Coordinates of C-alpha atoms in Angstrom, one line a residue:
M1 CA 27.9 35.8 -3.8
R2 CA 30.0 36.3 -7.4
T3 CA 31.2 33.6 -9.0
Q4 CA 34.8 34.7 -8.1
K5 CA 33.6 33.6 -5.3
L6 CA 34.5 29.3 -6.6
T7 CA 37.0 29.1 -5.2
F8 CA 35.8 30.2 -1.9
L9 CA 38.6 32.7 -0.7
S10 CA 41.6 33.2 -2.2
T11 CA 44.9 31.8 -1.1
L12 CA 46.6 34.4 1.2
I13 CA 44.0 33.4 2.9
L14 CA 43.6 29.5 3.0
I15 CA 47.4 30.9 4.5
L16 CA 46.7 33.1 7.2
F17 CA 43.3 30.5 8.3
M18 CA 45.8 27.2 9.7
G19 CA 46.6 28.7 12.0
V20 CA 43.0 29.7 12.7
L21 CA 42.4 26.0 12.3
K22 CA 45.0 23.8 13.4
A23 CA 43.9 25.7 17.3
Q24 CA 40.8 24.1 16.0
N25 CA 40.0 20.3 18.4
G26 CA 36.4 18.8 19.7
S27 CA 35.3 21.2 22.2
S28 CA 35.4 24.0 19.3
Q29 CA 34.1 23.9 15.5
A30 CA 35.6 27.3 13.0
Y31 CA 32.3 28.3 10.3
W32 CA 33.0 30.6 7.7
V33 CA 30.5 33.1 7.3
H34 CA 29.2 34.4 4.5
E35 CA 27.8 38.3 5.3
D36 CA 25.4 39.9 2.8
V37 CA 24.3 43.6 4.2
V38 CA 21.4 43.3 1.9
K39 CA 19.7 47.1 0.3
P40 CA 15.7 47.1 1.8
S41 CA 14.9 48.2 -1.5
M42 CA 15.7 45.2 -2.3
I43 CA 15.1 42.4 0.7
G44 CA 12.3 40.6 -2.1
Q45 CA 14.3 40.3 -4.8
Y46 CA 17.4 38.7 -2.8
E47 CA 15.5 36.3 -1.1
S48 CA 14.3 35.3 -4.6
I49 CA 17.5 35.3 -6.0
C50 CA 18.9 33.2 -2.9
K51 CA 15.0 29.8 -2.8
E52 CA 16.4 30.1 -6.8
L53 CA 19.6 29.5 -5.7
T54 CA 18.7 26.9 -2.8
D55 CA 16.0 25.2 -5.6
N56 CA 19.0 24.9 -7.2
M57 CA 21.4 23.1 -4.9
K58 CA 18.6 21.0 -3.6
K59 CA 17.1 19.9 -7.6
Y60 CA 20.7 18.5 -9.0
N61 CA 21.5 17.6 -4.6
I62 CA 24.7 19.4 -4.4
Q63 CA 27.1 17.9 -1.7
E64 CA 30.3 20.2 -1.6
F65 CA 28.0 22.7 0.0
N66 CA 26.5 22.9 4.0
V67 CA 24.7 26.1 5.4
I68 CA 22.3 27.7 8.1
V69 CA 21.0 30.8 6.8
S70 CA 20.2 33.4 9.2
N71 CA 19.2 36.9 8.4
T72 CA 18.8 40.0 11.5
A73 CA 16.9 42.9 12.2
D74 CA 19.4 45.6 10.1
N75 CA 18.3 43.8 7.1
R76 CA 22.2 41.5 7.3
Y77 CA 21.9 38.2 6.4
L78 CA 24.8 35.7 7.2
W79 CA 25.1 32.2 5.6
V80 CA 27.0 29.6 8.3
S81 CA 29.4 26.5 7.2
P82 CA 31.2 24.4 9.1
I83 CA 34.9 24.5 8.8
N84 CA 36.4 20.3 8.9
G85 CA 40.0 21.2 7.8
M86 CA 41.6 22.8 4.6
A87 CA 40.4 20.7 2.5
D88 CA 36.0 22.3 2.3
I89 CA 38.0 25.6 1.6
E90 CA 40.2 24.9 -1.4
K91 CA 36.9 23.3 -2.6
P92 CA 35.8 25.3 -5.7
I93 CA 31.6 25.0 -3.8
F94 CA 30.1 26.2 -6.7
K95 CA 31.6 24.4 -9.6
T96 CA 29.8 21.3 -9.7
L97 CA 26.4 23.2 -9.9
S98 CA 27.8 25.3 -12.7
E99 CA 27.9 22.7 -14.4
K100 CA 24.7 21.0 -14.1
M101 CA 22.9 24.4 -14.7
G102 CA 25.4 25.2 -16.9
E103 CA 28.5 28.2 -16.4
E104 CA 25.8 31.5 -18.0
K105 CA 23.2 30.4 -15.9
M106 CA 24.7 30.4 -12.4
G107 CA 26.2 33.4 -13.9
D108 CA 23.5 35.4 -14.9
L109 CA 22.0 33.8 -10.5
F110 CA 24.5 35.7 -9.1
D111 CA 25.2 38.9 -11.3
R112 CA 21.2 39.3 -9.8
M113 CA 22.2 38.8 -6.6
D114 CA 25.4 41.0 -6.3
K115 CA 22.9 44.0 -7.0
C116 CA 20.5 43.5 -3.9
Y117 CA 23.5 44.2 -1.6
D118 CA 26.5 46.5 -1.3
I119 CA 29.0 45.6 1.5
E120 CA 28.9 42.1 1.7
Q121 CA 32.1 40.0 4.2
N122 CA 32.9 36.7 5.1
Y123 CA 35.1 36.7 7.8
V124 CA 35.7 32.7 10.2
I125 CA 33.7 32.1 13.9
H126 CA 34.4 29.3 16.8
L127 CA 31.7 27.5 18.2
D128 CA 33.1 26.5 22.1
K129 CA 31.0 23.4 23.2
E130 CA 32.9 24.3 26.7
L131 CA 31.8 27.9 27.2
S132 CA 28.1 27.0 25.3
Y133 CA 25.6 26.0 28.4
M134 CA 22.9 23.5 26.1
P135 CA 22.6 20.9 29.0
G136 CA 20.5 18.0 26.3
G137 CA 23.0 18.5 24.0
I138 CA 24.0 21.6 21.2
T139 CA 22.2 22.5 18.3
Q140 CA 22.7 25.5 16.6
T141 CA 19.0 24.8 14.6
P142 CA 16.5 23.9 18.4
E143 CA 13.7 22.7 16.5
G144 CA 10.4 25.6 16.8
Q145 CA 12.9 27.8 17.6
E146 CA 14.0 29.9 14.8
Y147 CA 14.4 33.2 16.7
R148 CA 17.5 34.5 17.3
K149 CA 19.2 37.2 19.7
F150 CA 23.0 37.5 19.1
H151 CA 24.5 39.2 22.2
Y152 CA 27.6 40.9 21.2
Y153 CA 30.6 41.2 23.5
H154 CA 33.4 42.9 23.2
Y155 CA 37.0 43.0 24.4
T156 CA 40.1 44.5 24.4
P157 CA 42.8 41.5 23.8
S158 CA 44.9 43.4 26.1
N159 CA 41.7 42.3 28.5
R160 CA 41.8 38.4 27.0
A161 CA 42.4 36.1 30.3
E162 CA 40.0 38.3 32.8
V163 CA 37.0 38.6 30.2
N164 CA 37.0 34.9 29.5
K165 CA 37.8 34.3 33.0
K166 CA 34.4 35.8 33.8
V167 CA 32.7 33.5 30.7
K168 CA 34.0 30.6 32.6
A169 CA 32.3 32.4 35.9
I170 CA 29.2 32.5 34.2
K171 CA 28.5 28.9 32.9
N172 CA 29.2 27.6 36.4
L173 CA 26.8 29.7 37.7
F174 CA 24.6 28.5 35.5
E175 CA 24.6 25.0 35.6
S176 CA 24.7 25.2 39.7
K177 CA 21.7 27.1 39.3
G178 CA 20.7 23.9 37.2
S179 CA 18.7 27.4 34.5
K180 CA 16.9 27.0 31.2
L181 CA 18.2 28.8 30.1
D182 CA 19.9 27.2 26.2
Y183 CA 22.4 29.7 25.1
R184 CA 25.4 29.0 22.4
L185 CA 29.0 30.5 22.8
Y186 CA 31.3 31.4 19.9
R187 CA 35.1 33.4 19.6
S188 CA 35.2 35.6 17.1
G189 CA 37.9 34.2 14.4
F190 CA 40.3 35.3 11.2
G191 CA 38.0 38.9 9.1
T192 CA 36.0 40.2 12.8
R193 CA 36.8 42.9 13.1
G194 CA 37.9 43.1 17.2
A195 CA 37.6 40.2 19.5
F196 CA 34.3 39.4 20.8
Y197 CA 32.3 36.4 23.0
M198 CA 29.0 36.2 20.5
V199 CA 25.6 34.0 22.4
A200 CA 22.7 32.9 20.7
I201 CA 20.0 32.5 22.2
A202 CA 16.7 30.6 20.6
A203 CA 13.1 30.9 21.0
K204 CA 10.1 31.0 19.2
D205 CA 9.2 34.0 19.1
E206 CA 10.3 37.6 20.5
A207 CA 7.6 36.8 23.3
D208 CA 9.0 33.5 24.1
Y209 CA 12.2 35.2 24.2
A210 CA 11.2 37.8 26.8
G211 CA 9.7 35.0 29.2
K212 CA 12.8 32.4 28.7
I213 CA 15.2 35.7 29.9
A214 CA 12.7 36.8 32.8
A215 CA 11.9 33.3 34.4
N216 CA 15.6 33.4 34.3
N217 CA 16.4 36.1 35.7
E218 CA 13.7 35.0 38.4
L219 CA 15.9 32.0 39.0
M220 CA 19.4 32.9 38.9
G221 CA 18.1 36.6 41.7
E222 CA 21.1 39.0 42.9
E223 CA 23.8 36.0 42.5
W224 CA 23.6 36.7 38.4
Q225 CA 22.9 40.6 38.4
N226 CA 26.4 40.9 39.8
A227 CA 28.2 38.4 37.9
Y228 CA 26.9 40.0 34.8
S229 CA 26.9 43.1 35.9
D230 CA 30.8 42.6 36.5
F231 CA 31.2 40.8 33.6
I232 CA 29.9 43.8 31.4
S233 CA 32.3 46.6 33.1
S234 CA 34.6 44.0 32.0
L235 CA 33.8 45.1 27.7
E236 CA 34.8 47.3 25.3
K237 CA 31.4 47.5 23.6
Y238 CA 27.9 45.7 24.0
E239 CA 25.5 44.7 20.8
A240 CA 22.3 43.1 20.4
F241 CA 20.5 41.6 17.7
E242 CA 17.1 40.3 16.1
G243 CA 16.9 37.2 13.7
R244 CA 15.6 34.4 12.6
M245 CA 16.6 31.3 11.0
R246 CA 15.7 31.2 7.7
P247 CA 15.4 27.5 6.6
D248 CA 14.2 28.0 3.6
M249 CA 17.2 29.4 2.7
G250 CA 19.7 26.9 3.8
Y251 CA 21.0 24.4 2.2
A252 CA 22.4 20.1 3.2
P253 CA 23.0 17.5 1.1
K254 CA 21.1 14.4 1.0

């Protein structure tokens, strides 16, 4: 996240985002994702620098930034910030921090961070509240559950309607069976590679996740196995990634 990111995204991207954000309503929340693909040998240094950034934001109580962070087993660090309108995108999110820290000091921090990776990406995803299943209320950060399993269900544009229909049917099945397995469903947005649904499932750890899946499979029975198999058969590709939330790197203003 170099100094030039202070304006968040370029004017061109702002224009392209306008159509995306107009579609946002009470049942959907857009998030900007900044993804760093960190070199394995630089993970310790990267995390140390990121915590230095977070400590400075806490020190100066920066109001312009609100982010949760997760990292995956393949060394990707995802910085996820809510977007509520065009004004949020236009804000120079580190302008105040630069003034408080000093431009040279903050520039040095980002220069050191940039040496930790060769690939970075920016894109938008949408939390679909209607297609998510969390009867107790939707939250991205269930207390005490920092383990994550991210399931990516890729589909082709020509198959969008069929896949969407099956996603709705799966949620209806979860509701009818009274499933105890919560999940949040995100739709791909501007800047993503291809179209997909991403399902995020939280657990205490890997063993807890496995136990939740086993209990859900037993509860849902053959009807669930058939519905899931039918859903998978309509996809272009399926991927899954392990990860964990990093509250030590995230930030929310007081």
